[in-house]
Short mmCIF file of C-alpha atoms and ligand atoms in Angstrom, two decimals:
data_model
loop_
_atom_site.label_atom_id
_atom_site.label_comp_id
_atom_site.label_asym_id
_atom_site.label_seq_id
_atom_site.Cartn_x
_atom_site.Cartn_y
_atom_site.Cartn_z
CA MET A 201 223.64 143.96 42.05
CA ALA A 202 225.12 143.81 45.57
CA LEU A 203 225.17 146.71 48.00
CA SER A 204 227.74 146.97 50.74
CA ILE A 205 228.36 149.18 53.76
CA ALA A 206 230.87 149.39 56.64
CA SER A 207 229.55 148.65 60.12
CA ARG A 208 231.76 150.41 62.67
CA SER A 209 232.38 149.68 66.35
CA LYS A 210 232.31 151.92 69.43
CA ILE A 211 233.85 152.48 72.82
CA ASN A 212 232.37 154.20 75.86
CA LEU A 213 234.75 156.86 77.19
CA TYR A 214 232.43 157.39 80.14
CA LEU A 215 229.69 155.18 81.58
CA LYS A 216 227.81 156.09 84.76
CA THR A 217 224.93 154.06 86.18
CA LEU A 218 222.45 156.52 87.67
CA ARG A 219 219.60 154.31 88.89
CA ARG A 220 218.42 150.73 88.82
CA ARG A 221 214.86 150.53 87.56
CA PRO A 222 212.27 148.05 88.88
CA ASP A 223 212.43 146.25 85.49
CA ARG A 224 216.17 145.70 86.21
CA TYR A 225 217.37 147.96 83.42
CA HIS A 226 219.75 150.69 84.51
CA GLU A 227 219.46 154.35 83.75
CA ILE A 228 222.86 155.42 82.54
CA GLU A 229 224.79 158.39 81.20
CA THR A 230 227.43 157.44 78.68
CA LEU A 231 229.70 158.99 76.08
CA PHE A 232 229.97 156.91 72.90
CA LEU A 233 232.86 157.28 70.51
CA PRO A 234 232.56 155.60 67.09
CA LEU A 235 235.65 153.73 65.86
CA ASP A 236 236.72 153.00 62.28
CA VAL A 237 238.66 149.94 63.44
CA PRO A 238 237.46 147.26 63.89
CA ALA A 239 234.53 147.43 61.47
CA ASP A 240 232.39 144.69 59.95
CA ARG A 241 231.22 144.77 56.34
CA ILE A 242 227.59 144.11 55.45
CA SER A 243 226.65 143.13 51.90
CA LEU A 244 223.13 142.76 50.55
CA ASP A 245 222.04 140.91 47.42
CA PHE A 246 218.61 141.13 45.85
CA VAL A 247 217.36 137.58 45.20
CA ASN A 248 214.35 136.02 43.50
CA ALA A 249 213.07 134.02 46.47
CA PRO A 250 211.02 135.96 49.02
CA GLY A 251 212.38 136.26 52.58
CA ILE A 252 215.61 137.19 54.36
CA ARG A 253 218.65 134.92 54.39
CA LEU A 254 221.51 136.05 56.61
CA THR A 255 224.94 134.45 56.93
CA SER A 256 228.22 135.54 58.46
CA SER A 257 231.91 134.81 58.24
CA LEU A 258 231.98 133.87 61.93
CA PRO A 259 231.02 130.27 62.79
CA GLY A 260 228.53 130.20 65.65
CA LEU A 261 227.12 133.68 65.13
CA PRO A 262 223.32 133.45 64.94
CA GLU A 263 222.04 133.46 61.36
CA ASN A 264 218.83 134.53 59.67
CA LEU A 265 216.28 136.17 61.97
CA GLU A 266 218.12 135.21 65.18
CA ASN A 267 220.76 137.70 64.12
CA LEU A 268 220.05 141.30 65.06
CA ALA A 269 220.92 142.36 61.52
CA GLY A 270 218.32 139.93 60.14
CA ARG A 271 215.75 141.31 62.56
CA ALA A 272 216.61 144.82 61.40
CA ALA A 273 215.95 143.82 57.78
CA LEU A 274 212.59 142.29 58.74
CA ALA A 275 211.62 145.39 60.74
CA TYR A 276 212.54 147.61 57.78
CA SER A 277 210.50 145.47 55.39
CA ASP A 278 207.48 145.72 57.73
CA MET A 279 207.70 149.45 58.41
CA ALA A 280 208.60 150.51 54.86
CA GLY A 281 206.09 148.10 53.29
CA ILE A 282 208.71 146.52 51.03
CA PRO A 283 208.54 142.75 50.47
CA ALA A 284 211.91 141.29 51.46
CA ALA A 285 213.87 139.20 48.96
CA TRP A 286 217.33 139.75 50.36
CA SER A 287 220.47 137.78 51.05
CA ILE A 288 222.66 139.49 53.66
CA ARG A 289 226.25 138.61 54.49
CA ILE A 290 228.25 139.88 57.48
CA GLU A 291 232.04 139.82 57.31
CA LYS A 292 232.76 139.95 61.03
CA ALA A 293 235.78 141.80 62.43
CA ILE A 294 234.22 143.29 65.58
CA PRO A 295 234.67 140.85 68.49
CA VAL A 296 231.33 139.47 69.75
CA ALA A 297 230.05 140.26 73.26
CA ALA A 298 233.02 142.55 73.68
CA GLY A 299 231.50 145.87 74.74
CA MET A 300 232.05 147.22 71.22
CA GLY A 301 228.45 147.22 70.02
CA GLY A 302 228.89 144.79 67.12
CA GLY A 303 225.31 143.52 66.92
CA SER A 304 223.77 146.99 67.27
CA SER A 305 226.16 148.35 64.66
CA ASN A 306 225.22 145.58 62.20
CA ALA A 307 221.51 146.29 62.73
CA ALA A 308 222.02 150.02 62.09
CA ALA A 309 224.12 149.30 59.00
CA VAL A 310 221.34 147.14 57.54
CA LEU A 311 218.77 149.88 58.19
CA ARG A 312 221.05 152.50 56.63
CA LEU A 313 221.83 150.36 53.61
CA LEU A 314 218.17 149.52 52.94
CA ASN A 315 216.98 153.07 53.44
CA ASP A 316 219.75 154.50 51.25
CA HIS A 317 218.46 152.18 48.54
CA TYR A 318 214.68 152.44 48.96
CA GLY A 319 214.50 155.90 50.60
CA LYS A 320 211.14 155.05 52.19
CA LEU A 321 211.66 156.25 55.78
CA SER A 322 212.48 159.69 57.18
CA GLU A 323 215.51 159.95 59.50
CA LYS A 324 213.06 160.30 62.40
CA ASP A 325 211.19 157.12 61.49
CA LEU A 326 214.44 155.27 60.91
CA ALA A 327 215.67 156.29 64.40
CA ALA A 328 212.33 155.21 65.91
CA LEU A 329 212.64 151.85 64.20
CA ALA A 330 216.27 151.52 65.33
CA VAL A 331 215.43 151.92 69.02
CA THR A 332 212.95 149.02 68.84
CA LEU A 333 215.91 146.79 67.92
CA GLY A 334 218.19 147.91 70.75
CA ALA A 335 219.11 150.97 72.80
CA ASP A 336 222.49 151.46 71.04
CA VAL A 337 221.21 151.04 67.48
CA PRO A 338 220.27 154.72 66.86
CA PHE A 339 223.80 155.76 67.85
CA PHE A 340 225.22 153.71 64.97
CA LEU A 341 222.85 155.36 62.49
CA GLN A 342 224.59 158.66 63.25
CA ASN A 343 228.13 157.41 63.83
CA ARG A 344 229.35 160.51 65.64
CA PRO A 345 230.32 161.05 69.28
CA ALA A 346 227.17 161.14 71.38
CA ILE A 347 226.04 161.32 74.99
CA ALA A 348 223.28 158.83 75.74
CA THR A 349 220.92 158.84 78.73
CA GLY A 350 217.78 156.89 79.65
CA ILE A 351 218.69 153.22 79.20
CA GLY A 352 221.14 154.48 76.59
CA GLU A 353 218.55 155.30 73.96
CA ILE A 354 218.18 159.09 74.37
CA PHE A 355 220.94 160.93 72.53
CA ARG A 356 222.42 164.37 72.50
CA TYR A 357 225.30 165.55 70.35
CA PRO A 358 227.73 167.99 71.97
CA ALA A 359 228.24 171.15 69.90
CA GLY A 360 231.47 171.65 67.98
CA GLU A 361 233.90 169.11 66.60
CA LEU A 362 235.01 166.42 69.04
CA ILE A 363 238.46 165.11 68.17
CA ALA A 364 239.30 161.58 69.29
CA PRO A 365 242.79 161.01 70.75
CA PRO A 366 244.98 158.14 69.49
CA ILE A 367 243.31 155.00 70.83
CA LEU A 368 244.35 151.36 71.10
CA VAL A 369 241.63 148.77 71.71
CA VAL A 370 242.58 145.40 73.17
CA ASN A 371 240.16 142.49 73.12
CA PRO A 372 241.09 139.49 75.30
CA ARG A 373 239.13 137.08 73.08
CA PHE A 374 236.59 135.86 75.59
CA PRO A 375 232.99 137.06 75.71
CA VAL A 376 231.18 138.79 78.57
CA SER A 377 227.42 139.20 78.49
CA SER A 378 226.11 142.71 79.13
CA LYS A 379 223.64 141.13 81.54
CA TRP A 380 226.46 139.74 83.70
CA ALA A 381 228.22 143.10 83.84
CA TYR A 382 225.09 145.02 84.83
CA CYS A 383 224.04 142.41 87.42
CA ASN A 384 227.42 142.69 89.12
CA ILE A 385 227.73 146.44 89.71
CA ALA A 386 228.33 147.15 93.37
CA PRO A 387 225.17 148.98 94.52
CA GLU A 388 227.19 151.82 96.08
CA ARG A 389 228.47 152.77 92.62
CA ILE A 390 224.99 153.52 91.34
CA GLY A 391 224.05 157.18 91.59
CA ALA A 392 224.60 160.66 90.20
CA ASP A 393 228.12 161.85 89.37
CA ARG A 394 228.83 165.35 90.68
CA SER A 395 232.50 165.26 89.73
CA GLY A 396 232.10 167.18 86.45
CA ARG A 397 234.13 164.49 84.68
CA LEU A 398 231.79 164.16 81.72
CA ASP A 399 231.88 167.92 80.99
CA ARG A 400 235.67 167.92 81.26
CA LEU A 401 235.84 164.93 78.92
CA VAL A 402 233.79 166.72 76.27
CA GLU A 403 235.94 169.86 76.67
CA ALA A 404 239.10 167.78 76.24
CA LEU A 405 237.71 166.19 73.06
CA ARG A 406 236.84 169.64 71.72
CA GLY A 407 240.32 170.88 72.55
CA ASN A 408 242.11 167.90 70.96
CA ASP A 409 243.65 167.20 74.37
CA PRO A 410 244.52 163.48 74.86
CA LYS A 411 245.72 164.09 78.44
CA GLY A 412 242.40 165.73 79.38
CA VAL A 413 240.51 162.81 77.83
CA ALA A 414 242.68 160.29 79.67
CA GLU A 415 242.16 161.97 83.05
CA ASN A 416 238.39 161.86 82.83
CA LEU A 417 237.63 158.28 81.70
CA HIS A 418 235.10 156.44 83.84
CA ASN A 419 233.17 153.15 83.79
CA ASP A 420 230.97 151.96 86.66
CA LEU A 421 230.92 148.42 85.22
CA ALA A 422 234.70 148.08 85.29
CA ALA A 423 235.40 147.18 88.95
CA ALA A 424 233.43 143.91 88.86
CA LEU A 425 235.10 142.93 85.57
CA TYR A 426 238.64 143.56 86.92
CA LYS A 427 237.77 141.46 89.97
CA LYS A 428 236.33 138.53 88.02
CA PHE A 429 238.94 138.51 85.22
CA PRO A 430 242.47 139.27 86.55
CA LEU A 431 243.81 139.34 82.96
CA LEU A 432 242.01 142.65 82.47
CA SER A 433 243.90 144.27 85.37
CA LEU A 434 247.16 142.86 84.01
CA LEU A 435 246.42 144.32 80.58
CA ARG A 436 245.48 147.69 82.02
CA ASP A 437 248.62 147.89 84.21
CA PHE A 438 250.78 146.79 81.29
CA MET A 439 249.40 149.53 79.05
CA LEU A 440 249.90 152.17 81.75
CA GLU A 441 253.53 151.03 82.08
CA HIS A 442 254.09 151.11 78.31
CA GLY A 443 253.08 154.62 77.34
CA ALA A 444 249.28 154.83 77.72
CA LEU A 445 248.02 157.99 79.41
CA ASN A 446 245.17 155.93 80.83
CA ALA A 447 243.20 152.77 80.01
CA GLU A 448 239.70 151.57 80.82
CA ILE A 449 237.14 148.91 79.93
CA THR A 450 234.58 149.82 77.27
CA GLY A 451 230.88 149.28 77.99
CA SER A 452 230.15 145.91 79.55
CA GLY A 453 233.61 144.66 78.60
CA PRO A 454 235.80 142.81 78.39
CA SER A 455 237.61 144.92 75.73
CA LEU A 456 239.88 147.64 77.06
CA PHE A 457 241.04 150.81 75.37
CA ALA A 458 244.11 152.90 76.00
CA VAL A 459 244.35 156.65 75.36
CA CYS A 460 247.80 157.45 73.98
CA PRO A 461 249.60 160.79 73.66
CA THR A 462 250.53 160.31 69.98
CA ALA A 463 249.89 157.97 67.06
CA GLU A 464 253.51 156.75 67.33
CA SER A 465 253.14 155.84 71.00
CA ARG A 466 249.91 154.00 70.17
CA THR A 467 251.68 151.88 67.54
CA SER A 468 254.55 151.05 69.95
CA LEU A 469 252.00 150.09 72.58
CA ALA A 470 250.14 147.89 70.08
CA HIS A 471 253.38 145.98 69.37
CA ALA A 472 254.27 145.70 73.05
CA VAL A 473 250.81 144.32 73.95
CA ALA A 474 250.80 141.86 71.03
CA ASP A 475 254.29 140.62 72.04
CA ALA A 476 253.51 140.25 75.74
CA PHE A 477 250.00 138.78 75.51
CA GLU A 478 249.50 135.95 73.03
CA SER A 479 245.75 135.61 73.11
CA VAL A 480 244.54 139.16 72.53
CA SER A 481 243.48 141.17 69.47
CA VAL A 482 244.66 144.79 69.11
CA PHE A 483 243.02 147.51 67.03
CA GLU A 484 244.65 150.88 66.35
CA ASN A 485 242.52 153.97 65.86
P1 ATP B 776 227.17 146.06 73.60
O1 ATP B 776 228.45 146.77 73.72
O2 ATP B 776 226.11 146.80 72.81
O3 ATP B 776 226.64 145.51 74.91
P2 ATP B 776 228.48 143.71 72.74
O4 ATP B 776 229.59 144.10 71.84
O5 ATP B 776 228.87 143.42 74.17
O6 ATP B 776 227.38 144.81 72.68
P3 ATP B 776 227.43 142.03 70.66
O7 ATP B 776 228.70 141.72 69.96
O8 ATP B 776 226.53 143.01 70.01
O9 ATP B 776 227.71 142.45 72.18
O10 ATP B 776 226.69 140.62 70.84
C1 ATP B 776 225.89 140.25 71.92
C2 ATP B 776 225.09 138.98 71.58
O11 ATP B 776 224.23 139.22 70.46
C3 ATP B 776 225.95 137.79 71.22
O12 ATP B 776 225.63 136.77 72.12
C4 ATP B 776 225.54 137.39 69.80
O13 ATP B 776 225.38 136.00 69.65
C5 ATP B 776 224.23 138.11 69.56
N1 ATP B 776 224.14 138.66 68.16
C6 ATP B 776 223.06 138.66 67.38
N2 ATP B 776 223.31 139.26 66.20
C7 ATP B 776 224.60 139.66 66.23
C8 ATP B 776 225.45 140.32 65.29
N3 ATP B 776 225.02 140.72 64.10
N4 ATP B 776 226.72 140.57 65.66
C9 ATP B 776 227.15 140.21 66.90
N5 ATP B 776 226.40 139.57 67.82
C10 ATP B 776 225.13 139.29 67.49
#
């Protein structure tokens, strides 16, 4: 019997670096939005041999316990006291090192899949286990819009329904390490944000107001990425000229997302981007 689960991606509509800690991590405040597209698919088979075997559809992606999803399975086996005899397969659609949280999402999907099956851990214990694997992993257990603080591991969920605007994600098909992006923030960007943007962003999501969302996007990591990779500025300008209300980089990049006024305008933009830029992937949400 094989079990299978979708492993969704995310974008950050807002990302503020508040403080650089002595251990070089940054305290941040960020608004995560889960996306249905792209999503990976994780399948798990119960096998006779003890241990965890993990493979993926993407050549070069770490396998077995070097993969965050494999480590999640091992951590679940340890904490739940269940001997592992699992074969796990990842069908990869989320670009890697793209600011879309692929590895964290895969880890959370494995935890969810195993706990749905064995039911050994409470939601609280599962979240505590998730955070040991990575700051973003607990977000993917919940898969709903969330504001994260701390190093991104403390979550709060704004009240009411938050309605995502039509979004186009564009991945330029080269990787950027999160470490590079965080090491290259201009120091003057780091600090509290008194602009009220984050509150306005949440209000706009509650009010199903794409224009309000577009006006309040922010990412402190973006400036260094635009400077280092001119293609990202070209993509952003192109999207603004072809119907996007606004566009920004997600997380540590290099993927960009555009906020569009309507689903139709998003689809036209997707075609325009795919026609004008050969080496990018586009994802409509
Ligand atoms: P974030 O937005 O959380 O910073 P990201 O999208 O930039 O994440 P990932 O795609 O999660 O980055 O991958 C970062 C690194 O983790 C890659 O170098 C990759 O080799 C490694 N990795 C380990 N396991 C996985 C996995 N299951 N999926 C993707 N990457 C993985």
